C-alpha cells in the first residue's frame, strides 16, 4: 500500500522568504503526483501535476519537482506572501488501479506579514 | 470548482440514522470518487465509480454504500450512521475541467457530524 509522508507538518515563515515543502512516497510505481492547496474549511485546489516521466512543473511562483526513483517531491514557493497561508497536500496516483489518489497529511504553512 | 457540487454542505445527524450525500458533476467525466478527511490522516478513498452502475470499494468502505444511476450523480449512503463516521467528505472527478487531463478535481466538501 502506498504511503505518503509530508514533512514538516507545520511551517511559519516571514513574508518574502522562499520555502520548500517536502513529500515522500513509498512505492515509486506512480502515474503522476499532484500538489493541492486547502484553505481552512474549504475544498482542495489543484496547484501542479507532474507526470511520472517529468522532473518538474512550474506555475507562477510555484515549482514542483519529482524524483520518482527516490520517492520524493518538493514544492518550492518563491517570495512567499500572506495569501499563501494554507495547508498544502501532496498526492500520488499509482500506475495501476482505480486512478484514485493517495494523500499525505499535509503541511500547514503560515506566512507572517 | 464550478463543475462539481456537493449537497448538503453541512449535516448533523444522530447515531443509527441513514444519511445520503450527493455529488453532482457537469463535466461528463467517467470516474467519480468519495474520500473522507480526518485529522491526522490524509484523504482516504471510500468508494469510486468508473461508469454508470459501475462502482467499487476503496480503502475505508465499511459502513458505506454508493450508487451511480446517472453519469452526473454519485451518491454516498451511510446506512446507519456512527460517531466514527463524523468527518468531512469530498467528492472528486478525474479529467479535464480546464484542459488539463489526469488532474483530479474536488468538490467543496460536506461536513458531517454524527451525535
PDB file of C-alpha atoms in Angstrom:
ATOM      1  CA  UNK A   1       0.000   0.000   0.000  1.00  0.00           C
ATOM      2  CA  UNK A   2       1.278   3.417  -0.955  1.00  0.00           C
ATOM      3  CA  UNK A   3       2.240   5.610   1.994  1.00  0.00           C
ATOM      4  CA  UNK A   4       2.731   9.355   1.534  1.00  0.00           C
ATOM      5  CA  UNK A   5       4.524  11.462   4.113  1.00  0.00           C
ATOM      6  CA  UNK A   6       4.846  15.220   4.310  1.00  0.00           C
ATOM      7  CA  UNK A   7       7.393  16.985   6.455  1.00  0.00           C
ATOM      8  CA  UNK A   8       7.173  19.332   8.243  1.00  0.00           C
ATOM      9  CA  UNK A   9       3.586  19.189   9.477  1.00  0.00           C
ATOM     10  CA  UNK A  10       3.615  22.942  10.041  1.00  0.00           C
ATOM     11  CA  UNK A  11       5.846  25.792   8.940  1.00  0.00           C
ATOM     12  CA  UNK A  12       5.917  29.522   9.703  1.00  0.00           C
ATOM     13  CA  UNK A  13       7.970  31.924   7.625  1.00  0.00           C
ATOM     14  CA  UNK A  14       8.211  35.710   7.306  1.00  0.00           C
ATOM     15  CA  UNK A  15       6.782  37.279   4.192  1.00  0.00           C
ATOM     16  CA  UNK A  16       9.154  37.328   1.238  1.00  0.00           C
ATOM     17  CA  UNK A  17      11.033  34.167   2.106  1.00  0.00           C
ATOM     18  CA  UNK A  18      11.472  31.315  -0.321  1.00  0.00           C
ATOM     19  CA  UNK A  19      10.464  27.951   1.081  1.00  0.00           C
ATOM     20  CA  UNK A  20      10.372  24.253   0.275  1.00  0.00           C
ATOM     21  CA  UNK A  21       7.756  21.711   1.237  1.00  0.00           C
ATOM     22  CA  UNK A  22       8.657  18.038   1.146  1.00  0.00           C
ATOM     23  CA  UNK A  23       6.725  14.947   0.146  1.00  0.00           C
ATOM     24  CA  UNK A  24       7.903  11.336   0.117  1.00  0.00           C
ATOM     25  CA  UNK A  25       6.170   8.178  -1.047  1.00  0.00           C
ATOM     26  CA  UNK A  26       6.980   4.509  -0.538  1.00  0.00           C
ATOM     27  CA  UNK A  27       6.130   2.974  -3.913  1.00  0.00           C
ATOM     28  CA  UNK A  28       7.870   4.510  -6.916  1.00  0.00           C
ATOM     29  CA  UNK A  29       5.398   2.934  -9.383  1.00  0.00           C
ATOM     30  CA  UNK A  30       3.361   6.090  -9.769  1.00  0.00           C
ATOM     31  CA  UNK A  31       1.474   7.528 -12.721  1.00  0.00           C
ATOM     32  CA  UNK A  32       1.612  11.106 -11.511  1.00  0.00           C
ATOM     33  CA  UNK A  33       1.930  13.309  -8.445  1.00  0.00           C
ATOM     34  CA  UNK A  34      -0.303  16.247  -7.644  1.00  0.00           C
ATOM     35  CA  UNK A  35       0.074  19.163  -5.226  1.00  0.00           C
ATOM     36  CA  UNK A  36      -3.034  20.743  -3.756  1.00  0.00           C
ATOM     37  CA  UNK A  37      -3.804  23.736  -1.612  1.00  0.00           C
ATOM     38  CA  UNK A  38      -6.527  23.635   1.031  1.00  0.00           C
ATOM     39  CA  UNK A  39      -7.757  26.699   2.890  1.00  0.00           C
ATOM     40  CA  UNK A  40      -9.446  26.199   6.294  1.00  0.00           C
ATOM     41  CA  UNK A  41     -12.927  24.747   5.900  1.00  0.00           C
ATOM     42  CA  UNK A  42     -12.603  24.638   2.144  1.00  0.00           C
ATOM     43  CA  UNK A  43     -12.074  22.114  -0.605  1.00  0.00           C
ATOM     44  CA  UNK A  44      -8.880  21.242  -2.443  1.00  0.00           C
ATOM     45  CA  UNK A  45      -7.451  23.351  -5.220  1.00  0.00           C
ATOM     46  CA  UNK A  46      -5.082  21.680  -7.654  1.00  0.00           C
ATOM     47  CA  UNK A  47      -1.787  23.574  -7.946  1.00  0.00           C
ATOM     48  CA  UNK A  48       0.504  21.429 -10.030  1.00  0.00           C
ATOM     49  CA  UNK A  49       0.510  17.963 -11.558  1.00  0.00           C
ATOM     50  CA  UNK A  50       3.722  16.172 -12.524  1.00  0.00           C
ATOM     51  CA  UNK A  51       3.557  13.120 -14.748  1.00  0.00           C
ATOM     52  CA  UNK A  52       5.889  10.246 -13.829  1.00  0.00           C
ATOM     53  CA  UNK A  53       8.043  10.963 -16.878  1.00  0.00           C
ATOM     54  CA  UNK A  54       8.565  14.595 -15.884  1.00  0.00           C
ATOM     55  CA  UNK A  55      11.078  16.111 -13.481  1.00  0.00           C
ATOM     56  CA  UNK A  56       9.333  19.359 -12.657  1.00  0.00           C
ATOM     57  CA  UNK A  57       6.424  21.674 -13.299  1.00  0.00           C
ATOM     58  CA  UNK A  58       6.151  25.413 -12.776  1.00  0.00           C
ATOM     59  CA  UNK A  59       3.248  27.777 -12.290  1.00  0.00           C
ATOM     60  CA  UNK A  60       3.992  31.346 -11.368  1.00  0.00           C
ATOM     61  CA  UNK A  61       5.888  31.394  -8.059  1.00  0.00           C
ATOM     62  CA  UNK A  62       5.425  27.646  -7.596  1.00  0.00           C
ATOM     63  CA  UNK A  63       7.777  24.954  -8.778  1.00  0.00           C
ATOM     64  CA  UNK A  64       7.288  21.275  -8.085  1.00  0.00           C
ATOM     65  CA  UNK A  65       9.963  18.663  -8.669  1.00  0.00           C
ATOM     66  CA  UNK A  66       9.744  14.895  -8.801  1.00  0.00           C
ATOM     67  CA  UNK A  67      12.414  12.267  -8.217  1.00  0.00           C
ATOM     68  CA  UNK A  68      10.450   9.086  -8.764  1.00  0.00           C
ATOM     69  CA  UNK A  69      13.293   6.672  -8.137  1.00  0.00           C
ATOM     70  CA  UNK A  70      13.929   8.066  -4.661  1.00  0.00           C
ATOM     71  CA  UNK A  71      10.227   8.570  -3.912  1.00  0.00           C
ATOM     72  CA  UNK A  72      10.441  12.312  -3.326  1.00  0.00           C
ATOM     73  CA  UNK A  73       8.815  15.520  -4.456  1.00  0.00           C
ATOM     74  CA  UNK A  74       9.304  19.099  -3.381  1.00  0.00           C
ATOM     75  CA  UNK A  75       7.129  22.158  -3.758  1.00  0.00           C
ATOM     76  CA  UNK A  76       9.128  25.375  -3.926  1.00  0.00           C
ATOM     77  CA  UNK A  77       7.333  28.643  -3.223  1.00  0.00           C
ATOM     78  CA  UNK A  78       9.227  31.803  -4.139  1.00  0.00           C
ATOM     79  CA  UNK A  79       8.793  35.160  -2.428  1.00  0.00           C
ATOM     80  CA  UNK A  80       6.086  33.940  -0.067  1.00  0.00           C
ATOM     81  CA  UNK A  81       3.056  36.132   0.650  1.00  0.00           C
ATOM     82  CA  UNK A  82       0.478  36.088   3.470  1.00  0.00           C
ATOM     83  CA  UNK A  83      -2.062  34.865   0.910  1.00  0.00           C
ATOM     84  CA  UNK A  84      -0.003  31.685   0.540  1.00  0.00           C
ATOM     85  CA  UNK A  85      -1.009  30.661   4.070  1.00  0.00           C
ATOM     86  CA  UNK A  86      -2.874  27.368   3.738  1.00  0.00           C
ATOM     87  CA  UNK A  87      -2.361  23.632   4.034  1.00  0.00           C
ATOM     88  CA  UNK A  88      -0.501  22.050   1.141  1.00  0.00           C
ATOM     89  CA  UNK A  89      -1.272  18.444   0.274  1.00  0.00           C
ATOM     90  CA  UNK A  90       0.740  16.047  -1.815  1.00  0.00           C
ATOM     91  CA  UNK A  91      -0.972  13.108  -3.515  1.00  0.00           C
ATOM     92  CA  UNK A  92       0.228  10.299  -5.756  1.00  0.00           C
ATOM     93  CA  UNK A  93      -1.695   8.252  -8.279  1.00  0.00           C
ATOM     94  CA  UNK A  94      -0.396   4.695  -8.687  1.00  0.00           C
ATOM     95  CA  UNK A  95       0.370   3.267 -12.103  1.00  0.00           C
ATOM     96  CA  UNK A  96      -2.356   0.670 -11.726  1.00  0.00           C
ATOM     97  CA  UNK A  97      -5.746   0.603 -10.075  1.00  0.00           C
ATOM     98  CA  UNK A  98      -8.700   2.951  -9.940  1.00  0.00           C
ATOM     99  CA  UNK A  99      -6.940   6.214 -10.700  1.00  0.00           C
ATOM    100  CA  UNK A 100      -7.541   7.315  -7.121  1.00  0.00           C
ATOM    101  CA  UNK A 101      -5.018   9.331  -5.162  1.00  0.00           C
ATOM    102  CA  UNK A 102      -3.070   8.536  -2.018  1.00  0.00           C
ATOM    103  CA  UNK A 103      -2.610  11.623   0.136  1.00  0.00           C
ATOM    104  CA  UNK A 104      -0.147  12.864   2.680  1.00  0.00           C
ATOM    105  CA  UNK A 105      -1.433  14.600   5.797  1.00  0.00           C
ATOM    106  CA  UNK A 106      -0.255  17.989   4.596  1.00  0.00           C
ATOM    107  CA  UNK A 107       1.980  20.867   5.636  1.00  0.00           C
ATOM    108  CA  UNK A 108       0.235  23.825   7.240  1.00  0.00           C
ATOM    109  CA  UNK A 109       2.003  26.974   6.060  1.00  0.00           C
ATOM    110  CA  UNK A 110       1.737  30.344   7.773  1.00  0.00           C
ATOM    111  CA  UNK A 111       3.339  33.361   6.127  1.00  0.00           C
ATOM    112  CA  UNK A 112       3.788  36.159   8.644  1.00  0.00           C
ATOM    113  CA  UNK A 113       3.402  39.736   7.318  1.00  0.00           C
TER     114      UNK A 113
ATOM    115  CA  UNK B   1     -14.903  24.138  -8.657  1.00  0.00           C
ATOM    116  CA  UNK B   2     -17.946  25.079 -10.633  1.00  0.00           C
ATOM    117  CA  UNK B   3     -18.154  21.646 -12.281  1.00  0.00           C
ATOM    118  CA  UNK B   4     -18.647  19.695  -9.046  1.00  0.00           C
ATOM    119  CA  UNK B   5     -21.202  20.351  -6.348  1.00  0.00           C
ATOM    120  CA  UNK B   6     -21.981  18.505  -3.143  1.00  0.00           C
ATOM    121  CA  UNK B   7     -25.113  18.507  -1.051  1.00  0.00           C
ATOM    122  CA  UNK B   8     -25.729  19.047   1.723  1.00  0.00           C
ATOM    123  CA  UNK B   9     -22.689  21.104   2.704  1.00  0.00           C
ATOM    124  CA  UNK B  10     -23.285  20.571   6.399  1.00  0.00           C
ATOM    125  CA  UNK B  11     -25.299  17.952   8.229  1.00  0.00           C
ATOM    126  CA  UNK B  12     -25.775  16.958  11.840  1.00  0.00           C
ATOM    127  CA  UNK B  13     -27.463  13.640  12.474  1.00  0.00           C
ATOM    128  CA  UNK B  14     -27.887  11.074  15.206  1.00  0.00           C
ATOM    129  CA  UNK B  15     -26.313   7.661  15.570  1.00  0.00           C
ATOM    130  CA  UNK B  16     -28.275   4.977  13.768  1.00  0.00           C
ATOM    131  CA  UNK B  17     -29.964   7.191  11.213  1.00  0.00           C
ATOM    132  CA  UNK B  18     -29.407   6.786   7.467  1.00  0.00           C
ATOM    133  CA  UNK B  19     -27.638   9.589   5.628  1.00  0.00           C
ATOM    134  CA  UNK B  20     -27.158  10.195   1.898  1.00  0.00           C
ATOM    135  CA  UNK B  21     -24.663  12.619   0.458  1.00  0.00           C
ATOM    136  CA  UNK B  22     -24.886  13.714  -3.155  1.00  0.00           C
ATOM    137  CA  UNK B  23     -22.179  14.631  -5.619  1.00  0.00           C
ATOM    138  CA  UNK B  24     -23.152  16.218  -8.899  1.00  0.00           C
ATOM    139  CA  UNK B  25     -20.838  16.949 -11.838  1.00  0.00           C
ATOM    140  CA  UNK B  26     -21.476  18.809 -15.043  1.00  0.00           C
ATOM    141  CA  UNK B  27     -18.305  17.647 -16.799  1.00  0.00           C
ATOM    142  CA  UNK B  28     -19.484  14.248 -18.071  1.00  0.00           C
ATOM    143  CA  UNK B  29     -16.470  12.510 -16.570  1.00  0.00           C
ATOM    144  CA  UNK B  30     -16.406   8.764 -16.216  1.00  0.00           C
ATOM    145  CA  UNK B  31     -14.587   8.432 -12.900  1.00  0.00           C
ATOM    146  CA  UNK B  32     -16.008   9.749  -9.633  1.00  0.00           C
ATOM    147  CA  UNK B  33     -14.698   9.243  -6.109  1.00  0.00           C
ATOM    148  CA  UNK B  34     -15.714   9.682  -2.498  1.00  0.00           C
ATOM    149  CA  UNK B  35     -12.998  10.465   0.055  1.00  0.00           C
ATOM    150  CA  UNK B  36     -13.125  11.287   3.731  1.00  0.00           C
ATOM    151  CA  UNK B  37     -10.744  13.633   5.516  1.00  0.00           C
ATOM    152  CA  UNK B  38      -9.950  13.251   9.194  1.00  0.00           C
ATOM    153  CA  UNK B  39      -7.343  14.926  11.422  1.00  0.00           C
ATOM    154  CA  UNK B  40      -4.065  13.033  11.375  1.00  0.00           C
ATOM    155  CA  UNK B  41      -4.978  11.190   8.178  1.00  0.00           C
ATOM    156  CA  UNK B  42      -4.662  12.146   4.600  1.00  0.00           C
ATOM    157  CA  UNK B  43      -7.772  11.951   2.487  1.00  0.00           C
ATOM    158  CA  UNK B  44      -8.789   8.304   2.187  1.00  0.00           C
ATOM    159  CA  UNK B  45     -10.813   6.692  -0.554  1.00  0.00           C
ATOM    160  CA  UNK B  46     -14.213   5.284   0.432  1.00  0.00           C
ATOM    161  CA  UNK B  47     -15.700   4.169  -2.896  1.00  0.00           C
ATOM    162  CA  UNK B  48     -15.306   5.061  -6.518  1.00  0.00           C
ATOM    163  CA  UNK B  49     -17.227   4.705  -9.753  1.00  0.00           C
ATOM    164  CA  UNK B  50     -15.906   4.058 -13.239  1.00  0.00           C
ATOM    165  CA  UNK B  51     -19.230   4.429 -15.017  1.00  0.00           C
ATOM    166  CA  UNK B  52     -22.985   4.299 -14.606  1.00  0.00           C
ATOM    167  CA  UNK B  53     -23.824   1.407 -12.276  1.00  0.00           C
ATOM    168  CA  UNK B  54     -20.100   0.534 -12.031  1.00  0.00           C
ATOM    169  CA  UNK B  55     -18.681   1.021  -8.553  1.00  0.00           C
ATOM    170  CA  UNK B  56     -16.009  -0.483  -6.353  1.00  0.00           C
ATOM    171  CA  UNK B  57     -14.660  -0.276  -2.830  1.00  0.00           C
ATOM    172  CA  UNK B  58     -11.814   1.854  -1.618  1.00  0.00           C
ATOM    173  CA  UNK B  59      -9.617   1.741   1.442  1.00  0.00           C
ATOM    174  CA  UNK B  60     -12.268   2.612   4.062  1.00  0.00           C
ATOM    175  CA  UNK B  61     -15.539   1.314   2.605  1.00  0.00           C
ATOM    176  CA  UNK B  62     -17.021  -0.432   5.678  1.00  0.00           C
ATOM    177  CA  UNK B  63     -20.336   1.150   6.663  1.00  0.00           C
ATOM    178  CA  UNK B  64     -20.786   2.946   3.341  1.00  0.00           C
ATOM    179  CA  UNK B  65     -22.561   2.174   0.097  1.00  0.00           C
ATOM    180  CA  UNK B  66     -22.722   4.090  -3.161  1.00  0.00           C
ATOM    181  CA  UNK B  67     -24.852   4.313  -6.248  1.00  0.00           C
ATOM    182  CA  UNK B  68     -24.499   5.875  -9.656  1.00  0.00           C
ATOM    183  CA  UNK B  69     -27.608   5.748 -11.822  1.00  0.00           C
ATOM    184  CA  UNK B  70     -26.586   8.714 -13.992  1.00  0.00           C
ATOM    185  CA  UNK B  71     -23.214   9.931 -15.207  1.00  0.00           C
ATOM    186  CA  UNK B  72     -23.587  13.201 -13.350  1.00  0.00           C
ATOM    187  CA  UNK B  73     -24.625  11.919  -9.911  1.00  0.00           C
ATOM    188  CA  UNK B  74     -22.731   9.814  -7.382  1.00  0.00           C
ATOM    189  CA  UNK B  75     -24.456   9.116  -4.072  1.00  0.00           C
ATOM    190  CA  UNK B  76     -22.800   8.062  -0.826  1.00  0.00           C
ATOM    191  CA  UNK B  77     -25.037   6.408   1.771  1.00  0.00           C
ATOM    192  CA  UNK B  78     -24.367   5.701   5.403  1.00  0.00           C
ATOM    193  CA  UNK B  79     -26.980   3.044   6.159  1.00  0.00           C
ATOM    194  CA  UNK B  80     -26.749   3.536   9.919  1.00  0.00           C
ATOM    195  CA  UNK B  81     -24.508   6.423  10.880  1.00  0.00           C
ATOM    196  CA  UNK B  82     -21.975   6.007  13.685  1.00  0.00           C
ATOM    197  CA  UNK B  83     -19.877   8.595  15.517  1.00  0.00           C
ATOM    198  CA  UNK B  84     -16.756   7.266  13.784  1.00  0.00           C
ATOM    199  CA  UNK B  85     -18.229   8.500  10.505  1.00  0.00           C
ATOM    200  CA  UNK B  86     -18.067  12.107  11.670  1.00  0.00           C
ATOM    201  CA  UNK B  87     -15.804  13.576   9.040  1.00  0.00           C
ATOM    202  CA  UNK B  88     -15.507  15.854   6.046  1.00  0.00           C
ATOM    203  CA  UNK B  89     -16.485  14.092   2.854  1.00  0.00           C
ATOM    204  CA  UNK B  90     -15.118  15.098  -0.523  1.00  0.00           C
ATOM    205  CA  UNK B  91     -16.252  14.074  -3.951  1.00  0.00           C
ATOM    206  CA  UNK B  92     -13.785  14.140  -6.821  1.00  0.00           C
ATOM    207  CA  UNK B  93     -13.727  13.598 -10.547  1.00  0.00           C
ATOM    208  CA  UNK B  94     -10.826  12.697 -12.784  1.00  0.00           C
ATOM    209  CA  UNK B  95     -10.368  14.529 -16.012  1.00  0.00           C
ATOM    210  CA  UNK B  96     -10.229  17.866 -17.692  1.00  0.00           C
ATOM    211  CA  UNK B  97     -12.021  20.829 -16.167  1.00  0.00           C
ATOM    212  CA  UNK B  98      -9.701  23.401 -17.666  1.00  0.00           C
ATOM    213  CA  UNK B  99      -7.982  21.485 -20.407  1.00  0.00           C
ATOM    214  CA  UNK B 100      -5.567  19.609 -18.158  1.00  0.00           C
ATOM    215  CA  UNK B 101      -6.139  15.877 -18.303  1.00  0.00           C
ATOM    216  CA  UNK B 102      -5.364  13.460 -15.483  1.00  0.00           C
ATOM    217  CA  UNK B 103      -5.912  16.117 -12.884  1.00  0.00           C
ATOM    218  CA  UNK B 104      -8.266  15.198 -10.085  1.00  0.00           C
ATOM    219  CA  UNK B 105     -10.762  17.924  -9.154  1.00  0.00           C
ATOM    220  CA  UNK B 106     -12.553  18.097  -5.848  1.00  0.00           C
ATOM    221  CA  UNK B 107     -15.917  19.342  -4.704  1.00  0.00           C
ATOM    222  CA  UNK B 108     -16.317  21.779  -1.801  1.00  0.00           C
ATOM    223  CA  UNK B 109     -16.894  19.049   0.792  1.00  0.00           C
ATOM    224  CA  UNK B 110     -19.666  18.026   3.168  1.00  0.00           C
ATOM    225  CA  UNK B 111     -19.090  18.339   6.894  1.00  0.00           C
ATOM    226  CA  UNK B 112     -20.994  15.523   8.615  1.00  0.00           C
ATOM    227  CA  UNK B 113     -21.405  15.296  12.385  1.00  0.00           C
ATOM    228  CA  UNK B 114     -22.893  12.167  13.918  1.00  0.00           C
ATOM    229  CA  UNK B 115     -24.007  12.667  17.522  1.00  0.00           C
TER     230      UNK B 115
END
